[in-house]
Short mmCIF file of C-alpha atoms and ligand atoms in Angstrom, two decimals:
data_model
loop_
_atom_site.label_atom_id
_atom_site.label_comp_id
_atom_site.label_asym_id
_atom_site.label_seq_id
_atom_site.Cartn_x
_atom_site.Cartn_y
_atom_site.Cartn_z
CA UNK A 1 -69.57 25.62 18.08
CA UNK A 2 -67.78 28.33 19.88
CA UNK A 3 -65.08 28.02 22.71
CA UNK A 4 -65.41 30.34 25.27
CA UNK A 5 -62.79 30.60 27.82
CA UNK A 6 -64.05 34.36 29.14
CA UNK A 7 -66.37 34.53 32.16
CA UNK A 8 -67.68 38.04 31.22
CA UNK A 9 -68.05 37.14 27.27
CA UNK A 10 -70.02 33.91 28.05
CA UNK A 11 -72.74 36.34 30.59
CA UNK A 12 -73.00 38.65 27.67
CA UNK A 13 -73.25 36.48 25.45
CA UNK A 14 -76.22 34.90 27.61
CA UNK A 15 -77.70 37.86 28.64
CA UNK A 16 -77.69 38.65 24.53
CA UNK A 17 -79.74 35.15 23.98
CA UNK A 18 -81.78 36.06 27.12
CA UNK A 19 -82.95 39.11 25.10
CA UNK A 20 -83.77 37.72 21.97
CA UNK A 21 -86.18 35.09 23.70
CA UNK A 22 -83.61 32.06 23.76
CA UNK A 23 -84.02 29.35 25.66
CA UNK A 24 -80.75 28.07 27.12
CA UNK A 25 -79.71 25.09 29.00
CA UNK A 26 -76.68 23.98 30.47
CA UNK A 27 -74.47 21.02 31.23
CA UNK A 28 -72.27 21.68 33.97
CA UNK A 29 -68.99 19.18 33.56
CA UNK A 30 -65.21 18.56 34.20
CA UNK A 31 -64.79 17.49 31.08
CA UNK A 32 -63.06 14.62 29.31
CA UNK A 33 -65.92 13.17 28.07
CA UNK A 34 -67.37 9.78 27.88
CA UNK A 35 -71.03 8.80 27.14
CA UNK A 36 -72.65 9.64 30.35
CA UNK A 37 -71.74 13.47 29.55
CA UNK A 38 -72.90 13.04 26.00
CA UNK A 39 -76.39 11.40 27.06
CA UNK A 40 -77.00 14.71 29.46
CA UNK A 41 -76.01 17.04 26.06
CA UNK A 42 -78.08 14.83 24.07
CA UNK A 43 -81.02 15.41 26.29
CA UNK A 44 -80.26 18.66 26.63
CA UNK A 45 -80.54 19.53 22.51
CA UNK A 46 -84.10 18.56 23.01
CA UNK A 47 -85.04 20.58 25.74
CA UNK A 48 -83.91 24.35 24.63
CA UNK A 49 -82.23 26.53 21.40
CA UNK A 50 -78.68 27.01 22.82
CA UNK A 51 -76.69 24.27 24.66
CA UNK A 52 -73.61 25.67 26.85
CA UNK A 53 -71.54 22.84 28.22
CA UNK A 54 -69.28 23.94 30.67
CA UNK A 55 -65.77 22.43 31.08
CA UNK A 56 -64.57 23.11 34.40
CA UNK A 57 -62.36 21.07 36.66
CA UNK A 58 -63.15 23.29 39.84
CA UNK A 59 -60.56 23.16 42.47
CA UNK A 60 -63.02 24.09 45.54
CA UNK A 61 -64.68 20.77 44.98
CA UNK A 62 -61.24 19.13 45.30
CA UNK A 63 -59.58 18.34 49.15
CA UNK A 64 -55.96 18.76 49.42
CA UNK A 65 -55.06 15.52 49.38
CA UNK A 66 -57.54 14.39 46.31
CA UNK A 67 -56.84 14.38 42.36
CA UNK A 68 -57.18 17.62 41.09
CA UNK A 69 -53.16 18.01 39.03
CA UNK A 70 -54.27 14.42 37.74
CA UNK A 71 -57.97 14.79 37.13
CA UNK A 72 -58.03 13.84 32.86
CA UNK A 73 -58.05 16.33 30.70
CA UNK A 74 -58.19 16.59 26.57
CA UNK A 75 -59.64 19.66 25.36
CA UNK A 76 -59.36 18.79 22.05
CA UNK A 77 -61.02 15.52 22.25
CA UNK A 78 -63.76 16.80 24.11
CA UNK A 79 -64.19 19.69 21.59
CA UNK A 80 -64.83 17.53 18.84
CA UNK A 81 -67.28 16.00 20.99
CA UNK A 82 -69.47 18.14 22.01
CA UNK A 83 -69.30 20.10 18.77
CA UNK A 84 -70.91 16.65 16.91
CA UNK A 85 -73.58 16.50 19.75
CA UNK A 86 -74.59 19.86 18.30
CA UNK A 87 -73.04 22.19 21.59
CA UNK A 88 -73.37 25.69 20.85
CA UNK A 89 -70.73 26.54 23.30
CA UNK A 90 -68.24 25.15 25.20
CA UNK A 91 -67.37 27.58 28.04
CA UNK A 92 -64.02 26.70 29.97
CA UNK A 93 -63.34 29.15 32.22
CA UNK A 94 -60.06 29.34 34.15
CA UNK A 95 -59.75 28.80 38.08
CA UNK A 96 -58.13 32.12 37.89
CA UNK A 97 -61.63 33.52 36.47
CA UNK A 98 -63.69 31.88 38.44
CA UNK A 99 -61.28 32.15 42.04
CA UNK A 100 -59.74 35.50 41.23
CA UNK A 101 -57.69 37.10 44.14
CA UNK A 102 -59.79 37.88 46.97
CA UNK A 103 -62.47 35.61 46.53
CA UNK A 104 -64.12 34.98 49.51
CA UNK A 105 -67.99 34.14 48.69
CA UNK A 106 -69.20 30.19 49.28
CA UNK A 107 -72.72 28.83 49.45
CA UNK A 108 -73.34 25.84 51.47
CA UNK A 109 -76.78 23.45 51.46
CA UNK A 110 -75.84 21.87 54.61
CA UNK A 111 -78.04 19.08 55.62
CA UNK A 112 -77.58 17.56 52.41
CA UNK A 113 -73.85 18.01 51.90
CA UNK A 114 -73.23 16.11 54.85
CA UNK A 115 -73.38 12.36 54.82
CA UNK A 116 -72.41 10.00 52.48
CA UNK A 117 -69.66 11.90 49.36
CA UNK A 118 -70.03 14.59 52.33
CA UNK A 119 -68.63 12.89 55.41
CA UNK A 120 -65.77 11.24 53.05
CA UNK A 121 -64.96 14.48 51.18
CA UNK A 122 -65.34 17.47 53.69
CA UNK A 123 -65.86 20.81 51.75
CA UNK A 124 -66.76 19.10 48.72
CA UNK A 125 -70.43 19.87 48.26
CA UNK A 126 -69.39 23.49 49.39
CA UNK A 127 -67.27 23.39 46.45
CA UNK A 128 -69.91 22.40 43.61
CA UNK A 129 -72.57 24.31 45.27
CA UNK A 130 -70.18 27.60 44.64
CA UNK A 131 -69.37 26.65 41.16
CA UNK A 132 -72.97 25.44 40.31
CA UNK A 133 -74.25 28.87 40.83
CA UNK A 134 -71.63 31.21 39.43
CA UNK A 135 -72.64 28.86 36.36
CA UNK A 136 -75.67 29.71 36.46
CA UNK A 137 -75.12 33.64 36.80
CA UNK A 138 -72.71 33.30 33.98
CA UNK A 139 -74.88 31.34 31.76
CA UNK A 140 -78.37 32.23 32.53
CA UNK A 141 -79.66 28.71 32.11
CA UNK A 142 -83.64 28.29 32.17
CA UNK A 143 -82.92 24.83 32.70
CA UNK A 144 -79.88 22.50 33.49
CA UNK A 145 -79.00 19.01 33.50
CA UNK A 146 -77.22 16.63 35.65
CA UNK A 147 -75.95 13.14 36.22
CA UNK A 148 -77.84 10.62 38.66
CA UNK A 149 -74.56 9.24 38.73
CA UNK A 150 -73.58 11.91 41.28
CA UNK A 151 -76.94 11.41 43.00
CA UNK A 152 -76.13 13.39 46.15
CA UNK A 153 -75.19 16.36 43.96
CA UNK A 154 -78.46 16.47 42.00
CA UNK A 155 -80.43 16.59 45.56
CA UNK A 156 -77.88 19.57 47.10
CA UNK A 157 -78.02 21.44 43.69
CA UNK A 158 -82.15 20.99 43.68
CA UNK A 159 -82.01 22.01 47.07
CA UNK A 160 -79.95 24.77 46.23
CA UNK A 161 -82.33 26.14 43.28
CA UNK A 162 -85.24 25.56 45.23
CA UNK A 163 -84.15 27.16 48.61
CA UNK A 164 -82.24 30.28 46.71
CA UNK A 165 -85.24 30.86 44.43
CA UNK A 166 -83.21 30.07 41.32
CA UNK A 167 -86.13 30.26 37.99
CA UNK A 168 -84.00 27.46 36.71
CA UNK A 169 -85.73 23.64 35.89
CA UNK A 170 -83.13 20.91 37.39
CA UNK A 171 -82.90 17.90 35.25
CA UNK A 172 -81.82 14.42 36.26
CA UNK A 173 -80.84 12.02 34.20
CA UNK A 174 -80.12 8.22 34.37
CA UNK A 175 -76.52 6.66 35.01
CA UNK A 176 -75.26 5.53 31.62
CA UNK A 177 -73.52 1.95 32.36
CA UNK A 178 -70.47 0.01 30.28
CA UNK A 179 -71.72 -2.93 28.68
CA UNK A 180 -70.96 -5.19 31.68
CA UNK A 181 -72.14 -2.47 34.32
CA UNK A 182 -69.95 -0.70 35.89
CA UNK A 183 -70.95 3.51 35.71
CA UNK A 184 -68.81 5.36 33.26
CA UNK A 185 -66.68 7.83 34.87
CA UNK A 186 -63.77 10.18 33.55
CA UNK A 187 -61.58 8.55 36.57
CA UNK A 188 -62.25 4.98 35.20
CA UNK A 189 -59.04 5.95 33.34
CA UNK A 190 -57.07 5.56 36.37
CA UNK A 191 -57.83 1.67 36.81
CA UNK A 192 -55.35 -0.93 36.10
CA UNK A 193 -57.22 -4.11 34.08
CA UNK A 194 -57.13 -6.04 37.11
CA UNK A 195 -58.72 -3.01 39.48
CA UNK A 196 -61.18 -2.75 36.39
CA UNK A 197 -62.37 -6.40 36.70
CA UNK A 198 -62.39 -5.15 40.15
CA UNK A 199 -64.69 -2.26 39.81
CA UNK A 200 -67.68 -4.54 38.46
CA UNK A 201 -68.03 -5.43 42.18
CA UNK A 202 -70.49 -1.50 43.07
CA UNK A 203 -72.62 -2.44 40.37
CA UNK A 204 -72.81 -6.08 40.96
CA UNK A 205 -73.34 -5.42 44.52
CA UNK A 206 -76.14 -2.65 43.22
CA UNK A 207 -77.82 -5.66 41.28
CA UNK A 208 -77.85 -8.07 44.11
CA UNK A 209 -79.55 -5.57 46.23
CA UNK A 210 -82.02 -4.84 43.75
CA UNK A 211 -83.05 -8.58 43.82
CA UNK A 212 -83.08 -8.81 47.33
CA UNK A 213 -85.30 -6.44 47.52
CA UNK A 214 -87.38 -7.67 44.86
CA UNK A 215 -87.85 -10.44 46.61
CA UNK A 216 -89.68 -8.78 48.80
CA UNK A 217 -86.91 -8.02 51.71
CA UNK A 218 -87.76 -5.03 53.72
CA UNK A 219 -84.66 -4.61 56.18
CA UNK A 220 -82.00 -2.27 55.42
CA UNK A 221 -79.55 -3.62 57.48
CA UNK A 222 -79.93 -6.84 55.89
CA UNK A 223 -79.88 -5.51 52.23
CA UNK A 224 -76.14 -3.75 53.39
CA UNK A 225 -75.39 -6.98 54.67
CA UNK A 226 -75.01 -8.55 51.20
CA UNK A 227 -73.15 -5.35 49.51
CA UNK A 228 -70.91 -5.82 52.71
CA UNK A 229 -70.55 -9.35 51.64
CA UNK A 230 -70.17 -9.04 48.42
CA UNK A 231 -67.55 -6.21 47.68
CA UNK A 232 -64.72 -7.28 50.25
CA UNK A 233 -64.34 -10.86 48.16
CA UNK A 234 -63.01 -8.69 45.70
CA UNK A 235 -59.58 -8.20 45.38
CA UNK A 236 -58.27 -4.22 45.42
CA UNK A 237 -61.83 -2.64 46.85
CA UNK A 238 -62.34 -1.19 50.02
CA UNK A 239 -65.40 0.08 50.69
CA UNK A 240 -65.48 3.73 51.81
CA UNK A 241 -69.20 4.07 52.51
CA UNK A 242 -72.36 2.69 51.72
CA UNK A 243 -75.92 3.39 52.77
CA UNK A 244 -79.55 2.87 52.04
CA UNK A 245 -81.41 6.52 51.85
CA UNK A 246 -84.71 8.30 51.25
CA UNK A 247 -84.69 9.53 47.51
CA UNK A 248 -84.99 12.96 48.51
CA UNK A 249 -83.64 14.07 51.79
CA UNK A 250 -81.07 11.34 51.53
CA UNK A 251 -81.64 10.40 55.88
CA UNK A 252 -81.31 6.16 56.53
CA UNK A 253 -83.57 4.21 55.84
CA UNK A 254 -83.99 1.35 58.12
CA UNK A 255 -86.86 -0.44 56.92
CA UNK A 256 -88.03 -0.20 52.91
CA UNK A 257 -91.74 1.81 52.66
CA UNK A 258 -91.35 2.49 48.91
CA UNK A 259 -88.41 3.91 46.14
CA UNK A 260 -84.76 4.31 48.73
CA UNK A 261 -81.67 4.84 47.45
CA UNK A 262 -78.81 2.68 47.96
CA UNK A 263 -75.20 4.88 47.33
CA UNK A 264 -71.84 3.74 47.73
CA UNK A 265 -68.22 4.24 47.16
CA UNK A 266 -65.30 2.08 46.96
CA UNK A 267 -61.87 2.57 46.71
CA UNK A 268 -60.21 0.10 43.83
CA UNK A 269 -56.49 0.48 43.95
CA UNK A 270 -56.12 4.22 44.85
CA UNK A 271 -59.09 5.45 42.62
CA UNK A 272 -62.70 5.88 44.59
CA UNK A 273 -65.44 5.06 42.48
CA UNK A 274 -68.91 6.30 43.15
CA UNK A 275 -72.48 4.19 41.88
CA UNK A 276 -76.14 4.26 43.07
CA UNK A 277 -79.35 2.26 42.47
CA UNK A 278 -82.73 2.30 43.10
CA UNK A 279 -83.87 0.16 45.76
CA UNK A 280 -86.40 -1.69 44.28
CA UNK A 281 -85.30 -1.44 40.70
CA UNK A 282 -87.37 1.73 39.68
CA UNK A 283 -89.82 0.18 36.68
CA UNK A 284 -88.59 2.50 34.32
CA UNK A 285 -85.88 5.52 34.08
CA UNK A 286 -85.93 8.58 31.84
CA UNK A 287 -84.70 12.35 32.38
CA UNK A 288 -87.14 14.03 35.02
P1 AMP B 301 -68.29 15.21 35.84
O1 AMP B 301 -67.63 15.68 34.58
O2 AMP B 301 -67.84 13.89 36.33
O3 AMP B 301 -68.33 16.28 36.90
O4 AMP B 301 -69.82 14.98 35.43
C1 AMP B 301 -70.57 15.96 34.79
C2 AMP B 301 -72.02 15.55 34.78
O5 AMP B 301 -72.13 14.30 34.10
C3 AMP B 301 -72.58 15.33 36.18
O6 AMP B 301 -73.92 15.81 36.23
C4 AMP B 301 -72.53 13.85 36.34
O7 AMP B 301 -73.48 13.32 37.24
C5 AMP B 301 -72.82 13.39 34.92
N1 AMP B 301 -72.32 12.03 34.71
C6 AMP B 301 -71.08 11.56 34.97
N2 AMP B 301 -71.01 10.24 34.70
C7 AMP B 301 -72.25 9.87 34.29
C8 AMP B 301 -72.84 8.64 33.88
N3 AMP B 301 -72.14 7.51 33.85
N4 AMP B 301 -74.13 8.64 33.51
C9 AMP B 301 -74.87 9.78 33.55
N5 AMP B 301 -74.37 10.97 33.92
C10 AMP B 301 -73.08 11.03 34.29
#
């Protein structure tokens, strides 16, 4: 596995396999790595000839007062890896390489970047959006793979291919879980034991929805009505948002008519989590 830390090398590089008939996929990340990355780099091994993982903890997704100087980071950890998950390279460009002076260029999907991880982080989705598609000019992906674990980013980034004519195939795949639940996340690392006892609450609450709904209940308001119940017992969590949305153009859903999406975010302690579900339980996951 190579490191590449050069924007220019890693295009030539790509444009190099481009010529020779490659077919290259990338996994966009921030890095320190937990199984949830590995699953997407798994699935990505199968699906082309040269994996590029990038490693990028991108500022212009970050507000001012967020965690960007404490975001984790262990190169060396991570190298090792993605190198046994078979990555051909690891490409972790610097901010100054990516935001050199003068940089003045964003994209913005803007229905879609707007509620939910929109409303609470303003500027955010103009942020990935930026950095998802100077990834893609700098690594020529045919296809690339993301996280339903960020499920509002998959929909603004397939937006994004789809609306800028991008020949690139979007991949999502499914939220990889601890043992007892709760979604694995690089800022799990901040939580204390007792705020990680805490942080079972999103995907407890996720569960009970998933029954209620089974169930056969159809109201939205009533399926928020138990997450609203449920997290506040819960010492530590606050809940930033939470809604129940259409799978694709993520509006409200008042009243269940098939697959929603329920999406939430809590604050344990002073970390926010993120988790999402299904709403029913879908019968069966795998990468689409
Ligand atoms: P991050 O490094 O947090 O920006 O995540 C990089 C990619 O990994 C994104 O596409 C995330 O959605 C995905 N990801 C993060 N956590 C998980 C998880 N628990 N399960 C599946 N994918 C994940």
């Amino acid at each position: 596995m190579e490191i590449v830390s050069n924007s220019k090398e890693m295009q030539d590089l790509a444009l190099r396999w481009r010529e020779e008939g490659r077919k290259i996929v990338l996994v966009p990340t921030m890095g320190f790595f937990h199984q949830g990355h590995l699953s997407l780099m798994e699935h990505g091994r199968t699906l082309g000839d040269r994996l590029v993982v990038s490693l990028f903890v991108n500022p212009a997704q970050f507000g001012p007062t967020e965690d960007l100087q404490r975001y984790p980071r262990d190169l060396d950890r991570d190298a090792a890896l993605a190198r046994e998950k078979g990555v051909d390279v690891l490409f972790t460009p610097t901010p100054e390489q990516m935001y050199p002076e003068g940089y003045q260029t964003y994209v913005e999907v803007e229905k879609l970047s707007q509620g939910l991880c929109g409303a609470s982080r303003p500027g955010h989705f103009r942020g990935v959006a930026t950095v998802v598609l100077k990834l893609f000019n700098l690594v020529q992906p045919h296809a690339a793979i993301f996280g339903e674990k960020d499920y509002q980013q998959l929909m603004v980034i397939r937006r994004l291919t789809a609306d800028l004519n991008l020949p690139i195939g979007i991949v999502g795949c499914p939220i990889v879980r601890e043992p007892d639940g709760l979604a694995m996340s690089s800022r799990n690392t901040y939580l204390s034991p007792e705020e990680r006892a805490a942080a079972l609450s999103l995907s407890y609450a996720l569960k009970g929805a998933q029954k209620l709904a089974a169930a056969g209940e159809k109201s939205g308001e009533k399926i928020l009505e138990l997450v609203r119940k449920i997290i506040p017992r819960v010492p530590h969590t606050r809940i930033d948002y939470l809604a129940l949305v259409h799978p694709e153009t993520l509006e409200e859903v008042e009243t269940l008519q098939g697959e929603a999406r329920l999406a939430l975010a809590v604050w344990v302690g002073d970390t926010r989590l993120i988790d999402n579900a299904s709403i029913p339980e879908a019968r069966y996951t795998c990468c689409v």
